């Protein structure tokens, strides 16, 4: 049995707007996240965790921000690419765990929808997908509400 662990980390800064997209779910907010794609910081962290488990680079190598075709891209494209790459190499997912770090918006009321969306996109039982959140106690850039950070871990298992 081949068991792999991967981790991912991402940050996007806030700019003027009225919603953020996290784990594929639109959450009303007084700002939006800046990014070349749709700036789904949590989905990017999960995607990078998968590439990490596969030892196959990172999201920026697979989808270069310098390439105009990814401008405003739906980040589900990136996640699905990483999931398909895992499957093509014979791996199944053990679990996914994502932590979103921000003061606002509050994640708790949306975490269930985020888990369901990620599980659906990845073809997993929702019991294998965790989305949770923490603040940084008003410290640092997340504490000053300058942006959102996200961490993710995944396990991949090949029989
Ligand atoms: Mg990103």
PDB file of C-alpha atoms and ligand atoms in Angstrom, residues 9-12 37 39-41 44-45 59, ligand 1:
ATOM      1  CA  UNK A   9      -0.974  26.847   1.923  1.00  0.00           C
ATOM      2  CA  UNK A  10      -2.293  29.928   0.158  1.00  0.00           C
ATOM      3  CA  UNK A  11      -3.019  33.607   0.790  1.00  0.00           C
ATOM      4  CA  UNK A  12      -5.081  36.131  -1.147  1.00  0.00           C
ATOM      5  CA  UNK A  37      -8.334  33.356 -10.981  1.00  0.00           C
ATOM      6  CA  UNK A  39      -9.090  33.709  -5.839  1.00  0.00           C
ATOM      7  CA  UNK A  40     -10.650  30.754  -3.998  1.00  0.00           C
ATOM      8  CA  UNK A  41      -7.832  30.611  -1.464  1.00  0.00           C
ATOM      9  CA  UNK A  44      -6.116  26.528  -3.961  1.00  0.00           C
ATOM     10  CA  UNK A  45      -4.677  25.194  -0.685  1.00  0.00           C
ATOM     11  CA  UNK A  59      -0.746  25.008  -8.755  1.00  0.00           C
TER      12      UNK A  59
HETATM   13 MG1  LIG B   1      -4.040  31.148  -4.829  1.00  0.00          MG
END
